[in-house]
PDB file of C-alpha atoms in Angstrom:
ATOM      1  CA  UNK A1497      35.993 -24.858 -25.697  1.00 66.00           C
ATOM      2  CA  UNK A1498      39.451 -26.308 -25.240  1.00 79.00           C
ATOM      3  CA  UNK A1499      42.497 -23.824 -26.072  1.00 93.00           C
ATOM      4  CA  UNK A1500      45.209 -25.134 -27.651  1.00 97.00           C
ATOM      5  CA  UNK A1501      47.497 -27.949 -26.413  1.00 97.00           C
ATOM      6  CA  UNK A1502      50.786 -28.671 -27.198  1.00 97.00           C
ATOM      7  CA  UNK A1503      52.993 -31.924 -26.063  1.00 97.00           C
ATOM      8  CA  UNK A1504      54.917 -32.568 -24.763  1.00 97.00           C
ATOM      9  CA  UNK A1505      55.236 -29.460 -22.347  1.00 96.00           C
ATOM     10  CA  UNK A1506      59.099 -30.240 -21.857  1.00 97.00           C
ATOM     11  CA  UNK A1507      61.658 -32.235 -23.617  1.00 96.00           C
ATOM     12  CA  UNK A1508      65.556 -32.254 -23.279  1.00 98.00           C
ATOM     13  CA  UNK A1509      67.438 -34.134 -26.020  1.00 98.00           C
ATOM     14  CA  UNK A1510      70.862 -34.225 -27.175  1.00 98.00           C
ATOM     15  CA  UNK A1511      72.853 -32.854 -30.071  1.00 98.00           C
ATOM     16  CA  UNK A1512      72.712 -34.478 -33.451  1.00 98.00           C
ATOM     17  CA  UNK A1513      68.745 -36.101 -32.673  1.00 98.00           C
ATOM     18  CA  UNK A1514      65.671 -35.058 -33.565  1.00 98.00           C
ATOM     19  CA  UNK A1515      62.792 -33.804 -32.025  1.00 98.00           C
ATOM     20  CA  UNK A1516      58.676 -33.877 -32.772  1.00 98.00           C
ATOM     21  CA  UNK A1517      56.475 -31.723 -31.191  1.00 98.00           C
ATOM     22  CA  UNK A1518      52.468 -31.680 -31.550  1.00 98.00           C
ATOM     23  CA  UNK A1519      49.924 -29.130 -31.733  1.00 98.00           C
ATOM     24  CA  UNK A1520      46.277 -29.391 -31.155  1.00 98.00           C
ATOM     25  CA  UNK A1521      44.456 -26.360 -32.306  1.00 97.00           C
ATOM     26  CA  UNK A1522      41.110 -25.003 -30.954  1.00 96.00           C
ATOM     27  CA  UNK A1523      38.330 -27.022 -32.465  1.00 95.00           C
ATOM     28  CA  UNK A1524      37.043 -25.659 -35.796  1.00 92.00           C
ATOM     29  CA  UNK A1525      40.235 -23.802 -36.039  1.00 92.00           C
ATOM     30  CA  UNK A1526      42.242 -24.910 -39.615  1.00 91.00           C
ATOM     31  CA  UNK A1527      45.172 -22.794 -39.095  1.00 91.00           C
ATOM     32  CA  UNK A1528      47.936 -23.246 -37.311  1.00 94.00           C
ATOM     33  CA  UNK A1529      50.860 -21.628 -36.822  1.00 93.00           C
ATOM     34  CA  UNK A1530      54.680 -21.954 -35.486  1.00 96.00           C
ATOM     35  CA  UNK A1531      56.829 -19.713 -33.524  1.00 95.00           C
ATOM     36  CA  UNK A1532      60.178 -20.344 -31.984  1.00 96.00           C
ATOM     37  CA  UNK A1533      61.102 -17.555 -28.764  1.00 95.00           C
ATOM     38  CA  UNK A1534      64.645 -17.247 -27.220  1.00 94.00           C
ATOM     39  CA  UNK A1535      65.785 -14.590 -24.781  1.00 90.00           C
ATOM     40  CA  UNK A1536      68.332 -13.473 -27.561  1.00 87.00           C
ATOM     41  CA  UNK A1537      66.167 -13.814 -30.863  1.00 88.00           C
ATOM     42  CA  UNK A1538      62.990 -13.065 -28.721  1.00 89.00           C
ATOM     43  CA  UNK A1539      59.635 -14.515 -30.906  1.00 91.00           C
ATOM     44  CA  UNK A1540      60.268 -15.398 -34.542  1.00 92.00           C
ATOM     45  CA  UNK A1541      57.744 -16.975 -37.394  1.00 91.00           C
ATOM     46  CA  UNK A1542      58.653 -20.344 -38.680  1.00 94.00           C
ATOM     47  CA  UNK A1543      55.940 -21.582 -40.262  1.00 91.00           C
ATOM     48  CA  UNK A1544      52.002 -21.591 -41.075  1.00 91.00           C
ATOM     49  CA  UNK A1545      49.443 -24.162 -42.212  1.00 92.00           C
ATOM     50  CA  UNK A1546      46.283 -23.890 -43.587  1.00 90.00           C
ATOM     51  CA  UNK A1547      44.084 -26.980 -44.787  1.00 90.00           C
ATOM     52  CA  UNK A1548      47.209 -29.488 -44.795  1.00 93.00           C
ATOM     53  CA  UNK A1549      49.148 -26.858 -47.189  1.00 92.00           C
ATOM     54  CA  UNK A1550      51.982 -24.656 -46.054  1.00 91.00           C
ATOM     55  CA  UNK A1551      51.136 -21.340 -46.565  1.00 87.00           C
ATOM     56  CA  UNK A1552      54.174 -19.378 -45.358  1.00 85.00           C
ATOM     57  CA  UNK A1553      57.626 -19.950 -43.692  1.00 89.00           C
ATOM     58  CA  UNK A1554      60.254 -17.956 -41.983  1.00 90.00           C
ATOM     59  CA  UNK A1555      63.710 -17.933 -42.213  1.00 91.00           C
ATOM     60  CA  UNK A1556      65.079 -20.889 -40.923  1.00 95.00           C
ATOM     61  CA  UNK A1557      66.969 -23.786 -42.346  1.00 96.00           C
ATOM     62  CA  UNK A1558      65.663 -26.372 -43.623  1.00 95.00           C
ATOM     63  CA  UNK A1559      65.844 -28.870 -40.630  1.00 97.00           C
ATOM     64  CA  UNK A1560      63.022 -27.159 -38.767  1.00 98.00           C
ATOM     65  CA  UNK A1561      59.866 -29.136 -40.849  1.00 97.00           C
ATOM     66  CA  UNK A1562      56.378 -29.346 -39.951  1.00 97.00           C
ATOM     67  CA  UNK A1563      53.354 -30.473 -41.323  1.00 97.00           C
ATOM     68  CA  UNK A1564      49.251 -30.986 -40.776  1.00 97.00           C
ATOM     69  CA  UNK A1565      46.709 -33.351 -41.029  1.00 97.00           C
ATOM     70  CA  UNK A1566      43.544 -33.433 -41.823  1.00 96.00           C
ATOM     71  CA  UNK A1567      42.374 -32.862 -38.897  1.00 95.00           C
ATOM     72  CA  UNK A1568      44.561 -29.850 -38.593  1.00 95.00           C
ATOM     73  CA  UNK A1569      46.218 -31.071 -35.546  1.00 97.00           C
ATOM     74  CA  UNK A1570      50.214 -30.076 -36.849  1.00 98.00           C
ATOM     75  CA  UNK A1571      53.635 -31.468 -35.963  1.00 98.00           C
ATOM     76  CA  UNK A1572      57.176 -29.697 -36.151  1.00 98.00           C
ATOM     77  CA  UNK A1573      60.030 -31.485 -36.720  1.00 98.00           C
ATOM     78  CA  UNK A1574      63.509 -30.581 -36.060  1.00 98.00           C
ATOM     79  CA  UNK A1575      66.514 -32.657 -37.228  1.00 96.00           C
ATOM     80  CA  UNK A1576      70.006 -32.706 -36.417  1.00 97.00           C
ATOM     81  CA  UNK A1577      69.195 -30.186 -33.111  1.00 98.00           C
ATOM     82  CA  UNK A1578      72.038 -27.792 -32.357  1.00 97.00           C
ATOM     83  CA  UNK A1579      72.579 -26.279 -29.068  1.00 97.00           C
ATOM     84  CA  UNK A1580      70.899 -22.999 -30.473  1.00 96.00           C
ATOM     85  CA  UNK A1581      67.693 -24.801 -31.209  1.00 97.00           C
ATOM     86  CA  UNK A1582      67.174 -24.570 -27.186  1.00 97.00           C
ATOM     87  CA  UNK A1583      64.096 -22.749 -27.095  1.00 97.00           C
ATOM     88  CA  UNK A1584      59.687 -22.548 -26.263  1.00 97.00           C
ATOM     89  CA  UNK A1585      58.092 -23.423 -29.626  1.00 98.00           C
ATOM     90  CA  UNK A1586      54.890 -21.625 -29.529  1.00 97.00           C
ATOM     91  CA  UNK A1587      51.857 -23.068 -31.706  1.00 96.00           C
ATOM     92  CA  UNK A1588      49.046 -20.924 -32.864  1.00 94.00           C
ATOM     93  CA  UNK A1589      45.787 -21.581 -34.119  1.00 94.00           C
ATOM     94  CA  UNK A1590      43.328 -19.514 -35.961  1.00 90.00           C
ATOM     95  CA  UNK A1591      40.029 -19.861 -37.292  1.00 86.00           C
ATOM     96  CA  UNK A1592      41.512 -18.908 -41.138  1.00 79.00           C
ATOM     97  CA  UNK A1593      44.230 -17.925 -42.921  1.00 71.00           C
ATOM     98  CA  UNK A1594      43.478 -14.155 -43.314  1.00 61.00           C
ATOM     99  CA  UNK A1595      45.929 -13.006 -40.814  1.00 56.00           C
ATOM    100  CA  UNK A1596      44.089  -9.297 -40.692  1.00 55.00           C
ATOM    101  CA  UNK A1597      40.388  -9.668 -38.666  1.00 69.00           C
ATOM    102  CA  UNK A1598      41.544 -13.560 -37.412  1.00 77.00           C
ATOM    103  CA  UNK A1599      43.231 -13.105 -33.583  1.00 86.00           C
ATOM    104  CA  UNK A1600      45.507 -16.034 -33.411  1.00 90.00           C
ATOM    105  CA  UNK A1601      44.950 -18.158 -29.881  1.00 93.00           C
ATOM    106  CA  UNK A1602      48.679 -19.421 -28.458  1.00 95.00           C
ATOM    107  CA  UNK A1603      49.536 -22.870 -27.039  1.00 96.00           C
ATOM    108  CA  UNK A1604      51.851 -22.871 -23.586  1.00 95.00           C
ATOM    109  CA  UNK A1605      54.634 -23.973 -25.791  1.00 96.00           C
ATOM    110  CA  UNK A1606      57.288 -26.961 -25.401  1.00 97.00           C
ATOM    111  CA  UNK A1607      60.535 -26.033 -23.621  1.00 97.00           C
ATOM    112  CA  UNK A1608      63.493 -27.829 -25.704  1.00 98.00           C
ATOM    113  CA  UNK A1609      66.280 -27.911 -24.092  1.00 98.00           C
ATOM    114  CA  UNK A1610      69.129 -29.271 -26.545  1.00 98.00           C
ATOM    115  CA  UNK A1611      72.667 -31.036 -24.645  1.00 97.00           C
TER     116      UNK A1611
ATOM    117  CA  UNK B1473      54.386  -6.330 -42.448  1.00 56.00           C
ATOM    118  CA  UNK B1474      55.463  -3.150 -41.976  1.00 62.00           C
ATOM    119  CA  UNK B1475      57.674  -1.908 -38.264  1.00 85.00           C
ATOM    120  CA  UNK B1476      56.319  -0.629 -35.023  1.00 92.00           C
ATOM    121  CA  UNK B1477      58.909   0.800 -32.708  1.00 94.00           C
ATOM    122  CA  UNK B1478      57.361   0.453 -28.397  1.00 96.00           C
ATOM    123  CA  UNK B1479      59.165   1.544 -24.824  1.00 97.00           C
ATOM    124  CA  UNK B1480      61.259  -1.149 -23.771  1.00 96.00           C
ATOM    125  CA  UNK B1481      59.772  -0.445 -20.535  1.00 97.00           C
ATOM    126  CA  UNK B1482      56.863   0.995 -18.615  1.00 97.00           C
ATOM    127  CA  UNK B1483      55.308   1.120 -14.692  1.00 97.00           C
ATOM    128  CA  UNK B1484      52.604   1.625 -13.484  1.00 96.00           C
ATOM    129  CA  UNK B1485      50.845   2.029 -10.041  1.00 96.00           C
ATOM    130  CA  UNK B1486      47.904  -0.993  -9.384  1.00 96.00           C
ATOM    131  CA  UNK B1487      44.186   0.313  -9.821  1.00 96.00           C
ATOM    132  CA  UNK B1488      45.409   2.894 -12.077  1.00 96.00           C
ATOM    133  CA  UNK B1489      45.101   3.516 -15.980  1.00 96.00           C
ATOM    134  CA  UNK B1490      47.833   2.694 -17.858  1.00 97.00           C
ATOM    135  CA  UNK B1491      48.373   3.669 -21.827  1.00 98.00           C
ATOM    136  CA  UNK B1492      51.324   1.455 -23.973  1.00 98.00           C
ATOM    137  CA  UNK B1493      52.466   3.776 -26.791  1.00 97.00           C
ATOM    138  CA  UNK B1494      53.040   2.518 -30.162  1.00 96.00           C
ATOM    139  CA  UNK B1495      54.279   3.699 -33.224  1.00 95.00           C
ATOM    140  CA  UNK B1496      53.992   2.706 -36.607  1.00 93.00           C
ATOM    141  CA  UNK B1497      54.697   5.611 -39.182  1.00 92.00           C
ATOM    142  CA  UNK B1498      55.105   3.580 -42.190  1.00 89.00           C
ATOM    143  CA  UNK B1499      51.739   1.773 -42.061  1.00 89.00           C
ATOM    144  CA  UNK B1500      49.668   1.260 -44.737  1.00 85.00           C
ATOM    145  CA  UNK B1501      46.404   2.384 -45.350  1.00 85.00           C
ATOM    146  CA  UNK B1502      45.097  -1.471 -44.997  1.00 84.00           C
ATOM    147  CA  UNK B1503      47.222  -2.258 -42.241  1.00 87.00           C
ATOM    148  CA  UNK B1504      45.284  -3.298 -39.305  1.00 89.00           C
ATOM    149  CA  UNK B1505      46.559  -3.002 -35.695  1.00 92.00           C
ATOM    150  CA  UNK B1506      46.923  -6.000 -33.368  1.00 93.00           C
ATOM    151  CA  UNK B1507      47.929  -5.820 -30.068  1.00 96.00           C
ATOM    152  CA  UNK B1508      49.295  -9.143 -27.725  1.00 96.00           C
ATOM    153  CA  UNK B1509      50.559  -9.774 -24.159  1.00 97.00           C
ATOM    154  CA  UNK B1510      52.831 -12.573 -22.923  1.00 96.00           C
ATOM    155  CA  UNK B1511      52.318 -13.029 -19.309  1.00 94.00           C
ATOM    156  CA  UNK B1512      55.087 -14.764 -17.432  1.00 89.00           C
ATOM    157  CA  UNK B1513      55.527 -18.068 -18.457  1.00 86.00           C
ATOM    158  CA  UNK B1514      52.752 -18.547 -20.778  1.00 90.00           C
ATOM    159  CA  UNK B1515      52.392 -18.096 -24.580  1.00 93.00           C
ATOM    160  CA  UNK B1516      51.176 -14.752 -26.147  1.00 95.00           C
ATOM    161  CA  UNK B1517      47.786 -14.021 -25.365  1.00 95.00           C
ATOM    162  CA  UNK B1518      45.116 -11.821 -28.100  1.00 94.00           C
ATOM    163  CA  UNK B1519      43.758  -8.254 -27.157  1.00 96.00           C
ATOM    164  CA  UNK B1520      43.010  -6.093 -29.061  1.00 95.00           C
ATOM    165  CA  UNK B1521      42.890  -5.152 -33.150  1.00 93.00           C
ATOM    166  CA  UNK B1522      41.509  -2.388 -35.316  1.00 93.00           C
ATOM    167  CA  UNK B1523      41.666  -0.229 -37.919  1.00 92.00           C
ATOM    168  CA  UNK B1524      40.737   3.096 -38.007  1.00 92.00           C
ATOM    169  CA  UNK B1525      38.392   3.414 -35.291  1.00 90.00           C
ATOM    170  CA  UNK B1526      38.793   3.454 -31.660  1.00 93.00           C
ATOM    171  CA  UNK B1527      37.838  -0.113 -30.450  1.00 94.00           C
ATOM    172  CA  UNK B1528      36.760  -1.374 -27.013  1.00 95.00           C
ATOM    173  CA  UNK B1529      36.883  -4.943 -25.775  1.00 93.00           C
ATOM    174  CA  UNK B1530      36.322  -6.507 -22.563  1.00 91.00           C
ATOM    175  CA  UNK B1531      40.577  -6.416 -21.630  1.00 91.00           C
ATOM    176  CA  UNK B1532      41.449  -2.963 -23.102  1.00 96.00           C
ATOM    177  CA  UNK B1533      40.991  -0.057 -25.279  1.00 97.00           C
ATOM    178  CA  UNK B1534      42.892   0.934 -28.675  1.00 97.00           C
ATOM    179  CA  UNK B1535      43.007   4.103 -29.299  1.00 97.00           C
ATOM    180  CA  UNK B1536      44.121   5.320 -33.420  1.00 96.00           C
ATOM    181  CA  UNK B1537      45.193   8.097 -34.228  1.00 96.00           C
ATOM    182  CA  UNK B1538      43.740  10.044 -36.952  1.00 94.00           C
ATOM    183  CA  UNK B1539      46.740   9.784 -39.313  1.00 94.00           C
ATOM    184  CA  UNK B1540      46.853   6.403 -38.506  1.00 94.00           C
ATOM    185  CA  UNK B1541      50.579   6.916 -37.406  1.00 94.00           C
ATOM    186  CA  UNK B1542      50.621   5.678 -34.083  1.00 95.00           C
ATOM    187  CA  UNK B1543      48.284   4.256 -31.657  1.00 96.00           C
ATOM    188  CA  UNK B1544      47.589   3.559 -27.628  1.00 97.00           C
ATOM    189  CA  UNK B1545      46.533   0.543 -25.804  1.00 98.00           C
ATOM    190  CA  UNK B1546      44.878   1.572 -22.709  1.00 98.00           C
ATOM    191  CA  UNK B1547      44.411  -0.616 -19.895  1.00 97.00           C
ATOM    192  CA  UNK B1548      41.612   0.990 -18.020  1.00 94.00           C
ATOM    193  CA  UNK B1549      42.551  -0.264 -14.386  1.00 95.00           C
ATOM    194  CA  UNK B1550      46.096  -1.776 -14.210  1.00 96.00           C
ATOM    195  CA  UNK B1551      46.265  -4.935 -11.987  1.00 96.00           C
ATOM    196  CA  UNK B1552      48.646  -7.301 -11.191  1.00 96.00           C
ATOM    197  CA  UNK B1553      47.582  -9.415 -13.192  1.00 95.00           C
ATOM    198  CA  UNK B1554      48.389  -7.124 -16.399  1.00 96.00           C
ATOM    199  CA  UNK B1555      51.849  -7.288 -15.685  1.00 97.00           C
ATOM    200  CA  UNK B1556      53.291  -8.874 -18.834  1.00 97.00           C
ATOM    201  CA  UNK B1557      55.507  -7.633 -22.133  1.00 97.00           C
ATOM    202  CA  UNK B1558      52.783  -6.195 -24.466  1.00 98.00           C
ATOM    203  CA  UNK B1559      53.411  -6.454 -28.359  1.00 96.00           C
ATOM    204  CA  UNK B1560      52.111  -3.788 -31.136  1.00 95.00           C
ATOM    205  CA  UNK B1561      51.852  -5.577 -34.793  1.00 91.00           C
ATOM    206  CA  UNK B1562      50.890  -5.038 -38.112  1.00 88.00           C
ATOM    207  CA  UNK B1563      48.761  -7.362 -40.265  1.00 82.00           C
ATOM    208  CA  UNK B1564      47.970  -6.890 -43.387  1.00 75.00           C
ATOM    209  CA  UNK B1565      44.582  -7.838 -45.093  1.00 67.00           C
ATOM    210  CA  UNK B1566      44.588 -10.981 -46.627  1.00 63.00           C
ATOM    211  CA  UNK B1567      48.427 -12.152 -45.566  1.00 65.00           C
ATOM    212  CA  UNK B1568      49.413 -15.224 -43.997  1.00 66.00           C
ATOM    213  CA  UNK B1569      48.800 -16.001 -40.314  1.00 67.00           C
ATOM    214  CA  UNK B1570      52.073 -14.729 -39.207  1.00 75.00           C
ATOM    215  CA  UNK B1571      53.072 -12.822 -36.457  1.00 79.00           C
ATOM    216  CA  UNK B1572      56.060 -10.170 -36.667  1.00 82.00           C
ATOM    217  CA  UNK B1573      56.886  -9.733 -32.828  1.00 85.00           C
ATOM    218  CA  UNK B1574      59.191  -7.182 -31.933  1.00 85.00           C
ATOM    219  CA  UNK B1575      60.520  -6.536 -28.499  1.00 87.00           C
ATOM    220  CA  UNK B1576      57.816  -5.461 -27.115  1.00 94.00           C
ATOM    221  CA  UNK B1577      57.371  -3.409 -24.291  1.00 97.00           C
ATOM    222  CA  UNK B1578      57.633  -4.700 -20.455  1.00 97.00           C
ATOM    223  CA  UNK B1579      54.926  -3.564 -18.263  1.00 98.00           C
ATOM    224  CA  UNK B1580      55.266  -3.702 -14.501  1.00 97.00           C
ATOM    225  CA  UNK B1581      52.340  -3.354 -12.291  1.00 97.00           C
ATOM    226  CA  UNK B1582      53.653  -1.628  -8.944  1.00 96.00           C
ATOM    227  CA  UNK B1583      51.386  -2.697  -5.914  1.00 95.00           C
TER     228      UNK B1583
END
């Protein structure tokens, strides 16, 4: 079975854009989730989706976006990127949305690096 | 989720058993216990979870204490390989998907 991709694998943009990234979870898996790790904030939660429906977010403003599709590939946006938003954003997939028994199954991530 | 406080740091000698300390002394009684690596470069990787019992899986051990209080992950044979910054969480039953990382603790495999 094929783990999870993400693309792209790299990316360098500027201030002031905005970036997509894509996730492709395991197949059979319907939810996926975001994370966003810097050396200073280490690994924090933006945001989970189960069945095309966002289940639960973390605290971030509301330029960080993402949704799925019905094929629960996801996307993240991020609008108006700030130097700060320089991270690896880590996707996650799982097989449900019961975050107890469910082991969630990581990505490599996509290194933005924001100029 | 409720907090888990890890070493920062630990070493250990290749070929030899290592044990990652965790605590967690506000858990809940449906809490379950996950545990996750990062290797180097890579995103967070799945080993272990339980929640009462002592559980065994093909990568490590968990070990749960009977007050439920704190627990060990016990790599049974350290090897390069295990080197990596190993994360101690708390789920609860039914939540959402999300992960609460903390620092972690940094494990160095010494050849």
């Amino acid at each position: 079975k094929a783990g999870v991709t993400q693309t792209p694998r790299y990316l360098i943009k500027t201030r002031g854009q905005q970036v997509t990234l894509s996730c492709s979870p395991i197949s059979g898996h319907r939810s996926v989730s975001w994370y966003q790790q810097t050396p200073g904030q280490g690994l924090q939660f933006l945001f989970e989706y189960f069945s095309e429906t966002q289940r639960n977010k973390g605290n971030f403003p509301g330029r960080f976006s993402g949704r799925q599709f019905s094929n629960s590939r996801s996307e993240m946006n991020v609008s108006t990127l700030e130097l700060g938003d320089s991270a690896l954003y880590l996707c996650a997939s799982s097989l449900g949305p019961s975050g107890a028994t469910y082991e969630q199954y990581f990505g490599p991530g996509t290194r933005l690096t924001v100029t | 989720d409720a907090k888990t406080t890890q070493p920062n740091s630990m070493e250990s000698n290749e070929e030899e058993p290592v044990h990652l300390p965790c605590n967690h002394s506000t858990i809940s009684g449906t809490d379950y216990i996950h545990w996750y690596r990062q290797l180097p470069s890579q995103g967070p990787e799945y080993v272990i979870h339980g929640l009462t019992s002592n559980v065994n899986n093909r990568m490590a051990s968990l070990a749960i204490a009977e007050d439920r209080k704190s627990s060990t992950l016990i790599l049974h044979r350290a090897t390069l390989r295990d080197a990596a910054v190993y994360y101690c969480i708390l789920k609860v039953p039914a939540g959402a998907n999300n992960l609460f990382f903390g620092t972690g603790t940094r494990l160095t495999v010494i050849p």
